[in-house]
Short mmCIF file of C-alpha atoms in Angstrom, two decimals:
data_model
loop_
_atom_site.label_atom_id
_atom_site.label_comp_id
_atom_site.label_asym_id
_atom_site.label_seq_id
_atom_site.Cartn_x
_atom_site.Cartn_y
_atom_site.Cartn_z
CA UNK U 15 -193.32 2.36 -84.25
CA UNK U 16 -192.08 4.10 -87.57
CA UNK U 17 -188.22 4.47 -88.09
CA UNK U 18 -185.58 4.63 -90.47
CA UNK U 19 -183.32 1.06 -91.27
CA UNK U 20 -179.56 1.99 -90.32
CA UNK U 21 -177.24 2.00 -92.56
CA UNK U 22 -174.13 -0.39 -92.06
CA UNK U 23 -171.37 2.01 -91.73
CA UNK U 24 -173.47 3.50 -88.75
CA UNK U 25 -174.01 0.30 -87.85
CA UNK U 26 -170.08 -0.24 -87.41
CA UNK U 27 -169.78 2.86 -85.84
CA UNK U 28 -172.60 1.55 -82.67
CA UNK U 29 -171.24 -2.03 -82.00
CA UNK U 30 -167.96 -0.26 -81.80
CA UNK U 31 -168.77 2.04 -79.35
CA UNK U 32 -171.24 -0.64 -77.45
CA UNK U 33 -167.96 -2.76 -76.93
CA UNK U 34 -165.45 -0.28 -75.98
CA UNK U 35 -163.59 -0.06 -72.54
CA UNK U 36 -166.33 1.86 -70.68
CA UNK U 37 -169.02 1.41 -67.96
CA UNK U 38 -172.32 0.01 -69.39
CA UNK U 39 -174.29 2.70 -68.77
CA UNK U 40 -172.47 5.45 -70.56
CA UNK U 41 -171.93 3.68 -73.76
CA UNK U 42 -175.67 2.43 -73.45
CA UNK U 43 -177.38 5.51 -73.23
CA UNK U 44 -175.36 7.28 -75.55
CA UNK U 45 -175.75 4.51 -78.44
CA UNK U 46 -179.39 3.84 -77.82
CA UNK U 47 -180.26 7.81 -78.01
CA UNK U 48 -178.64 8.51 -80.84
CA UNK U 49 -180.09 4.88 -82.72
CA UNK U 50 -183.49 6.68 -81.14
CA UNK U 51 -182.68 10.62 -82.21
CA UNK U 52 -181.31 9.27 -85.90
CA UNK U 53 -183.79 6.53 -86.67
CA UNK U 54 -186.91 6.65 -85.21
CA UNK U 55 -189.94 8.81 -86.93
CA UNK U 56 -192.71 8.11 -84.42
CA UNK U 57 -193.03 6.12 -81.41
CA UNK U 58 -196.52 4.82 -80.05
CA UNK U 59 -198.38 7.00 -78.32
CA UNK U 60 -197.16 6.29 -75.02
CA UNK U 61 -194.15 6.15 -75.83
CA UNK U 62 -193.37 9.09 -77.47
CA UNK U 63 -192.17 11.49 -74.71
CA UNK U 64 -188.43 9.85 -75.14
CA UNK U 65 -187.42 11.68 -71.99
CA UNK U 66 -190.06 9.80 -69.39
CA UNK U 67 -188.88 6.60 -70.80
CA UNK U 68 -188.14 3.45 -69.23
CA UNK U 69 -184.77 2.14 -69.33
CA UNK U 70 -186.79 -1.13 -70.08
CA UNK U 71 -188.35 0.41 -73.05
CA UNK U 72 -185.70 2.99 -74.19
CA UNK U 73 -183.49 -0.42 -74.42
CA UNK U 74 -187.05 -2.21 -76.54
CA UNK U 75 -187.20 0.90 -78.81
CA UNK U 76 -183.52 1.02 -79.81
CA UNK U 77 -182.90 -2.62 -80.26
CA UNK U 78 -185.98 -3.10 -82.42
CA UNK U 79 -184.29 -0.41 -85.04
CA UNK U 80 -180.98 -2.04 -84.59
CA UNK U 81 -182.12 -5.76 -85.21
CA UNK U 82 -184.20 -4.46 -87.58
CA UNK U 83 -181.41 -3.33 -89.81
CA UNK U 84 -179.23 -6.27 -88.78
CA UNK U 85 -179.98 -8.96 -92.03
CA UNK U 86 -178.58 -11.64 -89.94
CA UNK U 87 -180.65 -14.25 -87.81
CA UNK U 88 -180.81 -13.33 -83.90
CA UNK U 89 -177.60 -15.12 -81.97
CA UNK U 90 -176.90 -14.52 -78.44
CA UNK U 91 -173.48 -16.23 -78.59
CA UNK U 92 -172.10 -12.56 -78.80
CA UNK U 93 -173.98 -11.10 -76.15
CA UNK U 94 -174.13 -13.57 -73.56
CA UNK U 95 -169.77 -13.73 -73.46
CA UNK U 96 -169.81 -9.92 -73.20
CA UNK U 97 -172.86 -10.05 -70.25
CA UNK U 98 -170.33 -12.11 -68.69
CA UNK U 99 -167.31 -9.61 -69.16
CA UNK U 100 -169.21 -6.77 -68.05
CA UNK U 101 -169.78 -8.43 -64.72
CA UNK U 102 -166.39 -9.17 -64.08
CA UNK U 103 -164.89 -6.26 -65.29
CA UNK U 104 -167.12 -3.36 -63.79
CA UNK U 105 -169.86 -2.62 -60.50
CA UNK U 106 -173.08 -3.22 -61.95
CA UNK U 107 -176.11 -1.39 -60.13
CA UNK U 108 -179.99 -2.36 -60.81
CA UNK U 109 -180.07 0.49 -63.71
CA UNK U 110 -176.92 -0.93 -65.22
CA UNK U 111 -178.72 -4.27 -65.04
CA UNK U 112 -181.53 -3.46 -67.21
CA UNK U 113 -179.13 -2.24 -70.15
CA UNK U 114 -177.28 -5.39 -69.90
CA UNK U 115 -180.79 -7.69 -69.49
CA UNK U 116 -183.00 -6.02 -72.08
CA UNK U 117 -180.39 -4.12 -74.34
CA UNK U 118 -177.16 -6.03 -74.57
CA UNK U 119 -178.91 -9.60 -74.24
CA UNK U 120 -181.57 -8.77 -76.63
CA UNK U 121 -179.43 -6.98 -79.28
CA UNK U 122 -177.98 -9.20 -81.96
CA UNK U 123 -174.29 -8.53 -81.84
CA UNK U 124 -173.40 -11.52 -83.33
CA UNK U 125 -175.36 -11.09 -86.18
CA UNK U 126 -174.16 -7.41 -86.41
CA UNK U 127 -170.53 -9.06 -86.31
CA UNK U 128 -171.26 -11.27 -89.41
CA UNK U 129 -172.47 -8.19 -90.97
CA UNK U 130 -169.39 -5.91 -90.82
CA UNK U 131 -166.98 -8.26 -90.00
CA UNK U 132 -164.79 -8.23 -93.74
CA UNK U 133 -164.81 -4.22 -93.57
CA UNK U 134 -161.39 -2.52 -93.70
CA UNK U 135 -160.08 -0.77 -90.66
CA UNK U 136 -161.91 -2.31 -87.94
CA UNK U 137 -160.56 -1.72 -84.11
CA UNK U 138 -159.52 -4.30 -82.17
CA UNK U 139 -162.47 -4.50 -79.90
CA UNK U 140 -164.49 -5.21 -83.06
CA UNK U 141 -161.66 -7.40 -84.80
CA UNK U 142 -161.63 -9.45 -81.42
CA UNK U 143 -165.22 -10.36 -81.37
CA UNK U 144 -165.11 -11.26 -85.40
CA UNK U 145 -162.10 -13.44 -83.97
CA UNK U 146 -164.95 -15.17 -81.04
CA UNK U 147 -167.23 -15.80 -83.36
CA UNK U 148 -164.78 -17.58 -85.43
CA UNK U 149 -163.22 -19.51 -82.86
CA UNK U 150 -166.20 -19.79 -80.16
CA UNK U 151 -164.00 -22.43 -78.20
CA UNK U 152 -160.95 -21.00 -77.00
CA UNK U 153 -161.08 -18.51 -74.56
CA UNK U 154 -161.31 -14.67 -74.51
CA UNK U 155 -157.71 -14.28 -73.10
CA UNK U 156 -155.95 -16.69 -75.66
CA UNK U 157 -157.21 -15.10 -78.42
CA UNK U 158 -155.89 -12.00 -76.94
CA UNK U 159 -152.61 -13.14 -76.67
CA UNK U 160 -152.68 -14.26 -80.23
CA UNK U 161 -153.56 -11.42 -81.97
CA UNK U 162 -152.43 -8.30 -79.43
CA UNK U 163 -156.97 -7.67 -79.13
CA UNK U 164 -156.18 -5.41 -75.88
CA UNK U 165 -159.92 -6.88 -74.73
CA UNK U 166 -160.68 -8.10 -72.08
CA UNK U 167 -158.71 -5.53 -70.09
CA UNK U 168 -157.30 -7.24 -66.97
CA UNK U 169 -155.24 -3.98 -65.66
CA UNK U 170 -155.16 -0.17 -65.93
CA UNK U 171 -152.31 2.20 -65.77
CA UNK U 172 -154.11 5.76 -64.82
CA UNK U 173 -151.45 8.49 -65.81
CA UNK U 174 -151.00 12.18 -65.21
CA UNK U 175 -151.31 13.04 -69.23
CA UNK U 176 -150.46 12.04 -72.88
CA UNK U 177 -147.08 11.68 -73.08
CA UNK U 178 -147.08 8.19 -70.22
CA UNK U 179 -150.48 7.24 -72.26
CA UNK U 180 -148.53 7.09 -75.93
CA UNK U 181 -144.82 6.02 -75.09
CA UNK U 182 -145.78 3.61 -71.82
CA UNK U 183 -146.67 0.44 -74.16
CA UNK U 184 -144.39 1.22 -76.88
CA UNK U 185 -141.44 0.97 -74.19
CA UNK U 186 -142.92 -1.86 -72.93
CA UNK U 187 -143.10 -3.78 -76.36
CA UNK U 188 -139.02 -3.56 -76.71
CA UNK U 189 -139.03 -5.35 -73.05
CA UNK U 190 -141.14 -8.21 -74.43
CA UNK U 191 -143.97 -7.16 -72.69
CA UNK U 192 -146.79 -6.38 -74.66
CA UNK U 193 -149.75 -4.40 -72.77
CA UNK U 194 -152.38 -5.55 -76.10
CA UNK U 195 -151.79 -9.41 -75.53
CA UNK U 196 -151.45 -8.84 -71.61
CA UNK U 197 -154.91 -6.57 -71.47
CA UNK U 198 -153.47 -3.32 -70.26
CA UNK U 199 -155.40 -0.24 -71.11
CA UNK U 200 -153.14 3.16 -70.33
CA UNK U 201 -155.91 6.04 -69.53
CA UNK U 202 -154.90 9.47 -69.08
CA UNK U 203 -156.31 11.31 -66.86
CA UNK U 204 -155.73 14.66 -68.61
CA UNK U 205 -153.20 16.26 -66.35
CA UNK U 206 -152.07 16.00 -63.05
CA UNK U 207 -155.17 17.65 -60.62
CA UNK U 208 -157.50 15.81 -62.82
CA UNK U 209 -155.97 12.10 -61.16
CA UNK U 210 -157.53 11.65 -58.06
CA UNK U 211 -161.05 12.10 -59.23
CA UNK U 212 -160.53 9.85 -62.30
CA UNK U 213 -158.99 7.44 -59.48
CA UNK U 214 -162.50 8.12 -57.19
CA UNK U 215 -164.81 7.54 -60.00
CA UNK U 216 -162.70 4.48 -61.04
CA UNK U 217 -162.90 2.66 -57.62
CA UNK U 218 -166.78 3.71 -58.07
CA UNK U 219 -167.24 1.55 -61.61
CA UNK U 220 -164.13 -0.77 -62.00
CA UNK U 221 -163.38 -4.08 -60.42
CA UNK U 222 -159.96 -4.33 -62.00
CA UNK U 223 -156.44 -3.50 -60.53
CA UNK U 224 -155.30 0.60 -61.01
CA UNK U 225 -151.87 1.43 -61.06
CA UNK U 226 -151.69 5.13 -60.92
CA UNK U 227 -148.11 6.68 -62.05
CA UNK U 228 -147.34 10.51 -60.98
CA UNK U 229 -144.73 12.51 -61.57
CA UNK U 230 -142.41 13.37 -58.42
CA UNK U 231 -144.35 16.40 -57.49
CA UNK U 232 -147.69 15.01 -57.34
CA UNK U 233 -147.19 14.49 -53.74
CA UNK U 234 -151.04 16.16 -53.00
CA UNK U 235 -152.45 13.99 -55.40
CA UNK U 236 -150.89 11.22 -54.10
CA UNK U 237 -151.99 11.96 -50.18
CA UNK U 238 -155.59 12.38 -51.86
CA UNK U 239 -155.82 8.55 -53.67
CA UNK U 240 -154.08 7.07 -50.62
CA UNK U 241 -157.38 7.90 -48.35
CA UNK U 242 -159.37 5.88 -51.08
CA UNK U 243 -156.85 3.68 -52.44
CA UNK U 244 -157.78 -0.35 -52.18
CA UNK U 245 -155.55 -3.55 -52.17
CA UNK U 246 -154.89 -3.93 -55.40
CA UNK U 247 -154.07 -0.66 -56.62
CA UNK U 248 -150.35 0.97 -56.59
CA UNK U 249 -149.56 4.50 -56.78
CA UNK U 250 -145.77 4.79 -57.97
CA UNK U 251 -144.53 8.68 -58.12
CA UNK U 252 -141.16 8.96 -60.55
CA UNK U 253 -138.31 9.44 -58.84
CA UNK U 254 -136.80 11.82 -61.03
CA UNK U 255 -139.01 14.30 -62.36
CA UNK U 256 -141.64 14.12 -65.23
CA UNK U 257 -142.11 11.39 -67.50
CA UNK U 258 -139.92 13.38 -70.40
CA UNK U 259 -136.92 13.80 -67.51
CA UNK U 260 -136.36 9.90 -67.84
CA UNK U 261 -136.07 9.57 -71.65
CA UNK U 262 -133.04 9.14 -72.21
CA UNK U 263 -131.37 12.04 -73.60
CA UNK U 264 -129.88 10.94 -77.22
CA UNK U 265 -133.48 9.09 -77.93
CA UNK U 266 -135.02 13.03 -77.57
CA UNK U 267 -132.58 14.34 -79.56
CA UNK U 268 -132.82 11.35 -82.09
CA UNK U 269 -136.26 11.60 -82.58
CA UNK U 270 -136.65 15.43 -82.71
CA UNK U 271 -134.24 14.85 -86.35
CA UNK U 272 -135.97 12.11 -87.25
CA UNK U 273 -138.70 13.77 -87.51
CA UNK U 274 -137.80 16.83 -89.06
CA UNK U 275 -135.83 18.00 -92.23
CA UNK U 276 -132.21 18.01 -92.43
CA UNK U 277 -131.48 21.61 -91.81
CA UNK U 278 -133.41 21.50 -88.60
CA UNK U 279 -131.24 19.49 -86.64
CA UNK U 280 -130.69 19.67 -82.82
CA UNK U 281 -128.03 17.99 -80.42
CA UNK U 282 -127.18 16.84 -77.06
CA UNK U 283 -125.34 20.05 -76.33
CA UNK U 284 -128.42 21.63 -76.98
CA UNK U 285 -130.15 21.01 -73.43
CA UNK U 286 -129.55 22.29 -69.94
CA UNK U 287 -129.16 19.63 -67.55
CA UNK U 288 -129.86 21.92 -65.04
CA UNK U 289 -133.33 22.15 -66.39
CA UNK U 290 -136.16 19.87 -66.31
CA UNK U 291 -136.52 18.43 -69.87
CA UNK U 292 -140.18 20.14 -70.56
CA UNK U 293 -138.54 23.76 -70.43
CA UNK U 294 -135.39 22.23 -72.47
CA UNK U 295 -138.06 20.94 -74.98
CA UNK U 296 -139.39 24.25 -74.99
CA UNK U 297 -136.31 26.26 -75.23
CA UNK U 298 -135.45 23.71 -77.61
CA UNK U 299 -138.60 24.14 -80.39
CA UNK U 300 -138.42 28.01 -79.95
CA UNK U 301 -134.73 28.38 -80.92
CA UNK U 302 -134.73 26.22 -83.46
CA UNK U 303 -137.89 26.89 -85.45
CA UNK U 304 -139.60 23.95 -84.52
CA UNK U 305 -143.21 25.34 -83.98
CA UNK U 306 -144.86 25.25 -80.34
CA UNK U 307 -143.49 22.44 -77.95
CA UNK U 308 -146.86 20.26 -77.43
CA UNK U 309 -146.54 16.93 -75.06
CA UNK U 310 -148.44 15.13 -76.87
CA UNK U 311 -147.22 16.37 -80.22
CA UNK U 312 -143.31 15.52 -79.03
CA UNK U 313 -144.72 12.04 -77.44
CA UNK U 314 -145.63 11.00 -81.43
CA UNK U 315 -142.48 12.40 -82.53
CA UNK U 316 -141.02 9.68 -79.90
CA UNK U 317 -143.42 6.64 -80.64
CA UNK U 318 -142.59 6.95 -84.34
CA UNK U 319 -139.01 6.62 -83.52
CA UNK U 320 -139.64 4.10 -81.60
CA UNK U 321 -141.22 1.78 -84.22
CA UNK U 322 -138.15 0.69 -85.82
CA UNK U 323 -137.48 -2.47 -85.33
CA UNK U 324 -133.36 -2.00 -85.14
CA UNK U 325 -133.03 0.45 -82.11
CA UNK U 326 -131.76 -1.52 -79.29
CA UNK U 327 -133.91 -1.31 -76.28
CA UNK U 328 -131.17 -1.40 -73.81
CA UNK U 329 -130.42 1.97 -75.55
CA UNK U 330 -133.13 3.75 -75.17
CA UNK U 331 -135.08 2.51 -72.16
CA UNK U 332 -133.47 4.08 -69.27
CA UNK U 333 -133.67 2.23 -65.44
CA UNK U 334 -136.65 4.05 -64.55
CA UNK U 335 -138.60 3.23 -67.18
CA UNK U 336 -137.75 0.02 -67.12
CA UNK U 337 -138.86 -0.37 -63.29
CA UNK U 338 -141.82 1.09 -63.92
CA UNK U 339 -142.85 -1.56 -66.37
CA UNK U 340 -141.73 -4.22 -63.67
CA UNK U 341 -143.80 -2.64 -61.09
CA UNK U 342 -147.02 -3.10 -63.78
CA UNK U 343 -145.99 -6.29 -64.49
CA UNK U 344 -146.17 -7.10 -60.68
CA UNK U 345 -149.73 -5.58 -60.36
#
């Protein structure tokens, strides 16, 4: 077999996505074709057809070229933790098997870790296993709580879109409860139809808790998780509206000016209570010259303000909010 050594930047880029929050055998086959599509200039004879491959040796043929470029002797410390994780984080099917028996256990990932692990920048699910390798003693979730490594994930809040999926854990920091060192991942499911069948391939892959938040009219959505929904999951619907309806109103307006320049400045008496804060929000950015009103856009605007370390969270975390982040706790 003739291929092309990978580069370490690339190199980076697969161990990162090989040891992200994802079932093993999207993150497997995508990694191992593109090593195979990238790298490799000819395969053996019978082996060549890529398509009509084994898992067995489509997992041989990629791990080759990425031990290969690895200049680090073979350790399984790495791999055999993760094998672990995988198992008690996710349903693992015969096909899933075979990735994690003769890709993950035969790829060396801690080697790979010693190779990139004093580049700048790296995410926490790589920073966490340069942390392991360090500290091979003291378990996973310690280390998490040290140093905020998100991994393992021990609970998932599924939400309706972006806005819940940015501001959820920031809110939660200025309770004291931090979702990184507790191993809380917030998914969104990209709007509200899209829910229940994020929540029916979930309860297909995941072995972990789901707690599904919906805004107040998701009633359909909710009737169609609760036929599928197990023990421990929650569904919570807010009681008052959309996400954006229970920010408090000064921390909108505050962070809308923090954002932008001076002479773009907006007020309380600015917004309709009468209507729901979205078409405020859009009223709002129209009148004022603020560009197009975009969720995710105005959930930024929020986080950002929320970074300083002097607001006072009793301020600007209103009651529902705050019982929300009970209920996860409670999960």
């Amino acid at each position: 077999m003739k291929y092309k050594k990978i580069p370490k930047d690339y190199i980076r880029i697969c161990i990162d996505r090989l040891t992200r929050f994802k079932p093993v055998y999207e993150k497997y086959e995508r990694v191992f074709s593109d090593v195979l599509n990238k790298f490799l200039i000819c395969a053996p004879d019978d082996l060549s057809d890529k398509s009509h491959l084994s898992i067995e040796n489509f997992c041989a043929m990629a791990v080759e070229i990425l031990n290969e470029s690895i200049p680090f002797n073979f350790d399984s410390t790495v791999s055999k933790m993760l094998y672990n994780e995988e198992f008690n984080t996710f349903f693992i099917d015969e096909n899933q098997m075979k990735y994690l028996d003769f890709g993950l256990m035969n790829l060396n990932l801690t080697g790979a870790i010693q190779y990139i692990k004093n580049e700048e920048n790296l995410p926490c699910n790589l920073r966490r296993l340069v942390e392991f390798c360090e500290n091979k003693n003291v378990p996973m979730p310690l280390l998490r709580q040290k140093n905020d490594f998100l991994h393992p994930v021990e609970k998932i809040v599924l939400t309706e879109g972006a806005t819940e999926e940015i501001l959820l854990s920031r809110f939660a920091n200025k309770l004291g409860y931090d979702f990184n060192k507790e191993g809380i991942i917030v998914i969104g499911a990209g709007g509200k139809n899209q829910v229940a069948r994020k929540y029916y391939k979930m309860v297909n892959e995941v072995k972990l808790p789901i707690f599904i938040l919906l805004d107040y009219d998701a009633t359909e959505t909710k009737e169609l998780i609760v036929s599928k929904i197990r023990k421990q999951d929650k569904i919570y619907l807010i009681k008052n509206g959309e996400f954006e309806d229970i920010l408090p109103l000064h921390l909108i307006v505050e962070s809308i000016n923090h954002n932008f320049s001076n002479n773009l400045k907006c007020c309380i008496e600015d917004f309709d209570r009468n209507l729901k804060m979205t078409k405020n929000l859009h009223n709002l950015f129209k009148n004022k010259g603020f560009g197009e009103y975009k969720k995710a856009e105005f959930a930024k605007m929020v986080k950002n303000y929320l970074e300083y370390d002097i607001l006072d969270s009793l301020n600007i975390i209103s009651p529902d909010i705050a019982e929300i982040i009970d209920e996860i706790k409670a999960l």
